[in-house]
């Protein structure tokens, strides 16, 4: 029987498990799969990255759950791999094959003056905070700010802008932890600026996410007609892709709409490149200075030398993610990925027996959740092709779970995760809400152990 470890229980990891089981079963290859995760909870970014008010996307957990509950699959949470946990070389001793689906954990920086001022924060950290990631710290996001700037025009930027503009009564219906909910409810943010350096036809948000901004009952969407018109694709969308055409159409509808005088406003701004985060003289943010850009005719932009200041006391950068090295695996610092060929890890250009990658650490932080399916299928196909040679690899006779415990780790198995779910439901009842996420390591581990 092939023993396979999949490191990471987010969509890329679970889709890899699903594809492995389906492809190996079709070839009648017996297999046992352990899904290892550093966190005691499964589902990765579906639990800790999808906005709490996106119930339809969050319901994907049900699909992932079905895979993790299949015979021959074992969830082992609270198992860090690499520094402070089980070394990659030890996994290679315990399993015939290891598939690393560890994502891209670090956010990209802007590299401009003022980026480290108080009130200048990572959107990734903000999302982790309101999503109850146990590593998240209450970074003291200045929600007393009257205005916030979100730098970036991808779906994460839209999520962050929407959460800042949503009313507390709407967020109370979600599983957002009580602390962030209370702070957002007491917040004073009234103007949210979402800013991109290129034009609207090149924005990375999806139309569904974009249009959702217009459905918020307490917020107006404001666009700058001159900025929209500066995009050649806006003026003549005939040559645009389908998604870009739909985005342009949504923005066009707002361009001619009057404001309704609602409590909050979401300003969508384009052709503005951040140049400096401005200091209020006390080490905190007072605004952002942007350089006006112009389309260069080849899909990029050029600076114009003209600058625009936007007053704000909170800045959230959302300009992408980057993979980080995992000790024991090769790493390409240029792309923030592990070198591979069809998912097979390459060491000095040669496939390393029994080591594979899938997801963002394989291809970079691109695509949506569904993009992980074909990516996982390709890697699983490589494992299937290698199965005869993998079966000849010598692995220890010890049950990997026993080996992990002997190494001083305390894996959380599936019943422990069910205990966390039960504890979150109970917490919600005490707050007259639905299930509410537990936001700290101690609480999660206590719940997993039945405390």
PDB file of N, CA, C and O in Angstrom, residues 5 14 23 34 39 49 70 100 105 109 127 145 172 175 187 206 212 221 257 290 302 310 328 330 335 340 400:
ATOM      1  N   UNK A   5       1.598  11.502   2.036  1.00  0.00           N
ATOM      2  CA  UNK A   5       1.281  12.656   2.876  1.00  0.00           C
ATOM      3  C   UNK A   5       0.992  13.847   1.982  1.00  0.00           C
ATOM      4  O   UNK A   5       1.723  14.096   1.015  1.00  0.00           O
ATOM      5  N   UNK A  14      -6.716  19.492  -0.587  1.00  0.00           N
ATOM      6  CA  UNK A  14      -7.855  18.564  -0.606  1.00  0.00           C
ATOM      7  C   UNK A  14      -8.170  18.121  -2.031  1.00  0.00           C
ATOM      8  O   UNK A  14      -8.495  16.950  -2.268  1.00  0.00           O
ATOM      9  N   UNK A  23      -7.676   8.708  -9.077  1.00  0.00           N
ATOM     10  CA  UNK A  23      -6.796   8.156 -10.106  1.00  0.00           C
ATOM     11  C   UNK A  23      -6.150   6.838  -9.672  1.00  0.00           C
ATOM     12  O   UNK A  23      -6.046   5.895 -10.460  1.00  0.00           O
ATOM     13  N   UNK A  34      -2.448  10.688   4.466  1.00  0.00           N
ATOM     14  CA  UNK A  34      -2.508  11.547   5.645  1.00  0.00           C
ATOM     15  C   UNK A  34      -2.435  12.998   5.185  1.00  0.00           C
ATOM     16  O   UNK A  34      -1.547  13.367   4.397  1.00  0.00           O
ATOM     17  N   UNK A  39      -2.191  24.018  11.302  1.00  0.00           N
ATOM     18  CA  UNK A  39      -3.309  24.470  12.133  1.00  0.00           C
ATOM     19  C   UNK A  39      -4.141  23.281  12.596  1.00  0.00           C
ATOM     20  O   UNK A  39      -4.171  22.246  11.927  1.00  0.00           O
ATOM     21  N   UNK A  49      -9.445  32.754   4.754  1.00  0.00           N
ATOM     22  CA  UNK A  49      -9.208  33.774   3.750  1.00  0.00           C
ATOM     23  C   UNK A  49     -10.468  34.269   3.078  1.00  0.00           C
ATOM     24  O   UNK A  49     -10.535  35.422   2.658  1.00  0.00           O
ATOM     25  N   UNK A  70     -13.372  10.616   3.534  1.00  0.00           N
ATOM     26  CA  UNK A  70     -13.361   9.391   2.743  1.00  0.00           C
ATOM     27  C   UNK A  70     -12.500   8.321   3.406  1.00  0.00           C
ATOM     28  O   UNK A  70     -11.512   8.637   4.095  1.00  0.00           O
ATOM     29  N   UNK A 100       3.473  18.715  -1.272  1.00  0.00           N
ATOM     30  CA  UNK A 100       3.460  19.947  -0.493  1.00  0.00           C
ATOM     31  C   UNK A 100       2.491  20.946  -1.138  1.00  0.00           C
ATOM     32  O   UNK A 100       2.667  21.343  -2.284  1.00  0.00           O
ATOM     33  N   UNK A 105       2.419  32.378   1.790  1.00  0.00           N
ATOM     34  CA  UNK A 105       2.007  32.945   3.068  1.00  0.00           C
ATOM     35  C   UNK A 105       2.338  34.416   3.249  1.00  0.00           C
ATOM     36  O   UNK A 105       1.784  35.069   4.126  1.00  0.00           O
ATOM     37  N   UNK A 109       5.097  43.754  -0.438  1.00  0.00           N
ATOM     38  CA  UNK A 109       5.180  45.126   0.065  1.00  0.00           C
ATOM     39  C   UNK A 109       5.216  46.117  -1.091  1.00  0.00           C
ATOM     40  O   UNK A 109       5.476  45.745  -2.242  1.00  0.00           O
ATOM     41  N   UNK A 127      -7.284  40.583   7.065  1.00  0.00           N
ATOM     42  CA  UNK A 127      -8.153  39.434   6.780  1.00  0.00           C
ATOM     43  C   UNK A 127      -7.969  38.357   7.844  1.00  0.00           C
ATOM     44  O   UNK A 127      -8.946  37.770   8.334  1.00  0.00           O
ATOM     45  N   UNK A 145     -10.429  55.694  12.300  1.00  0.00           N
ATOM     46  CA  UNK A 145     -10.170  56.505  11.108  1.00  0.00           C
ATOM     47  C   UNK A 145     -11.475  56.871  10.416  1.00  0.00           C
ATOM     48  O   UNK A 145     -12.411  56.074  10.364  1.00  0.00           O
ATOM     49  N   UNK A 172     -22.956  40.587  11.991  1.00  0.00           N
ATOM     50  CA  UNK A 172     -23.335  39.774  13.151  1.00  0.00           C
ATOM     51  C   UNK A 172     -23.932  38.441  12.724  1.00  0.00           C
ATOM     52  O   UNK A 172     -23.946  37.477  13.489  1.00  0.00           O
ATOM     53  N   UNK A 175     -19.804  34.251  10.944  1.00  0.00           N
ATOM     54  CA  UNK A 175     -19.048  33.588  12.012  1.00  0.00           C
ATOM     55  C   UNK A 175     -17.847  34.413  12.451  1.00  0.00           C
ATOM     56  O   UNK A 175     -16.932  33.898  13.102  1.00  0.00           O
ATOM     57  N   UNK A 187     -16.345  51.256  14.790  1.00  0.00           N
ATOM     58  CA  UNK A 187     -15.458  52.018  13.923  1.00  0.00           C
ATOM     59  C   UNK A 187     -16.118  53.238  13.321  1.00  0.00           C
ATOM     60  O   UNK A 187     -17.350  53.350  13.260  1.00  0.00           O
ATOM     61  N   UNK A 206     -13.102  40.047  -9.850  1.00  0.00           N
ATOM     62  CA  UNK A 206     -14.120  39.419 -10.682  1.00  0.00           C
ATOM     63  C   UNK A 206     -15.386  40.277 -10.656  1.00  0.00           C
ATOM     64  O   UNK A 206     -15.628  41.038  -9.710  1.00  0.00           O
ATOM     65  N   UNK A 212     -21.016  43.221  -6.124  1.00  0.00           N
ATOM     66  CA  UNK A 212     -21.501  43.072  -4.751  1.00  0.00           C
ATOM     67  C   UNK A 212     -21.350  44.368  -3.962  1.00  0.00           C
ATOM     68  O   UNK A 212     -22.125  44.633  -3.038  1.00  0.00           O
ATOM     69  N   UNK A 221     -21.427  53.585  -4.010  1.00  0.00           N
ATOM     70  CA  UNK A 221     -20.211  53.366  -4.802  1.00  0.00           C
ATOM     71  C   UNK A 221     -19.986  54.607  -5.661  1.00  0.00           C
ATOM     72  O   UNK A 221     -20.880  55.041  -6.384  1.00  0.00           O
ATOM     73  N   UNK A 257     -24.642  57.181 -12.069  1.00  0.00           N
ATOM     74  CA  UNK A 257     -25.597  57.104 -10.957  1.00  0.00           C
ATOM     75  C   UNK A 257     -25.346  58.208  -9.944  1.00  0.00           C
ATOM     76  O   UNK A 257     -24.208  58.606  -9.700  1.00  0.00           O
ATOM     77  N   UNK A 290      -0.228  59.686  -4.343  1.00  0.00           N
ATOM     78  CA  UNK A 290      -0.222  58.859  -5.545  1.00  0.00           C
ATOM     79  C   UNK A 290       0.309  59.659  -6.721  1.00  0.00           C
ATOM     80  O   UNK A 290       0.039  60.859  -6.844  1.00  0.00           O
ATOM     81  N   UNK A 302       2.597  54.436 -17.468  1.00  0.00           N
ATOM     82  CA  UNK A 302       3.773  55.273 -17.251  1.00  0.00           C
ATOM     83  C   UNK A 302       3.379  56.399 -16.301  1.00  0.00           C
ATOM     84  O   UNK A 302       2.223  56.818 -16.245  1.00  0.00           O
ATOM     85  N   UNK A 310      -4.523  61.625  -1.116  1.00  0.00           N
ATOM     86  CA  UNK A 310      -5.801  61.159  -0.580  1.00  0.00           C
ATOM     87  C   UNK A 310      -5.660  61.096   0.935  1.00  0.00           C
ATOM     88  O   UNK A 310      -4.797  60.383   1.457  1.00  0.00           O
ATOM     89  N   UNK A 328      14.267  22.493   3.827  1.00  0.00           N
ATOM     90  CA  UNK A 328      14.394  21.138   3.305  1.00  0.00           C
ATOM     91  C   UNK A 328      13.945  20.989   1.869  1.00  0.00           C
ATOM     92  O   UNK A 328      14.220  19.972   1.234  1.00  0.00           O
ATOM     93  N   UNK A 330      13.852  22.745  -2.141  1.00  0.00           N
ATOM     94  CA  UNK A 330      14.446  23.789  -2.982  1.00  0.00           C
ATOM     95  C   UNK A 330      13.448  24.926  -3.178  1.00  0.00           C
ATOM     96  O   UNK A 330      12.230  24.733  -3.034  1.00  0.00           O
ATOM     97  N   UNK A 335      10.311  33.583  -8.300  1.00  0.00           N
ATOM     98  CA  UNK A 335       8.873  33.380  -8.412  1.00  0.00           C
ATOM     99  C   UNK A 335       8.196  33.033  -7.106  1.00  0.00           C
ATOM    100  O   UNK A 335       6.971  32.958  -7.035  1.00  0.00           O
ATOM    101  N   UNK A 340       9.746  22.718 -10.178  1.00  0.00           N
ATOM    102  CA  UNK A 340       9.055  21.450 -10.398  1.00  0.00           C
ATOM    103  C   UNK A 340       8.897  21.201 -11.887  1.00  0.00           C
ATOM    104  O   UNK A 340       9.035  22.108 -12.721  1.00  0.00           O
ATOM    105  N   UNK A 400       2.918   6.507  10.760  1.00  0.00           N
ATOM    106  CA  UNK A 400       3.352   7.907  10.835  1.00  0.00           C
ATOM    107  C   UNK A 400       2.752   8.661  12.020  1.00  0.00           C
ATOM    108  O   UNK A 400       3.433   9.520  12.601  1.00  0.00           O
TER     109      UNK A 400
END
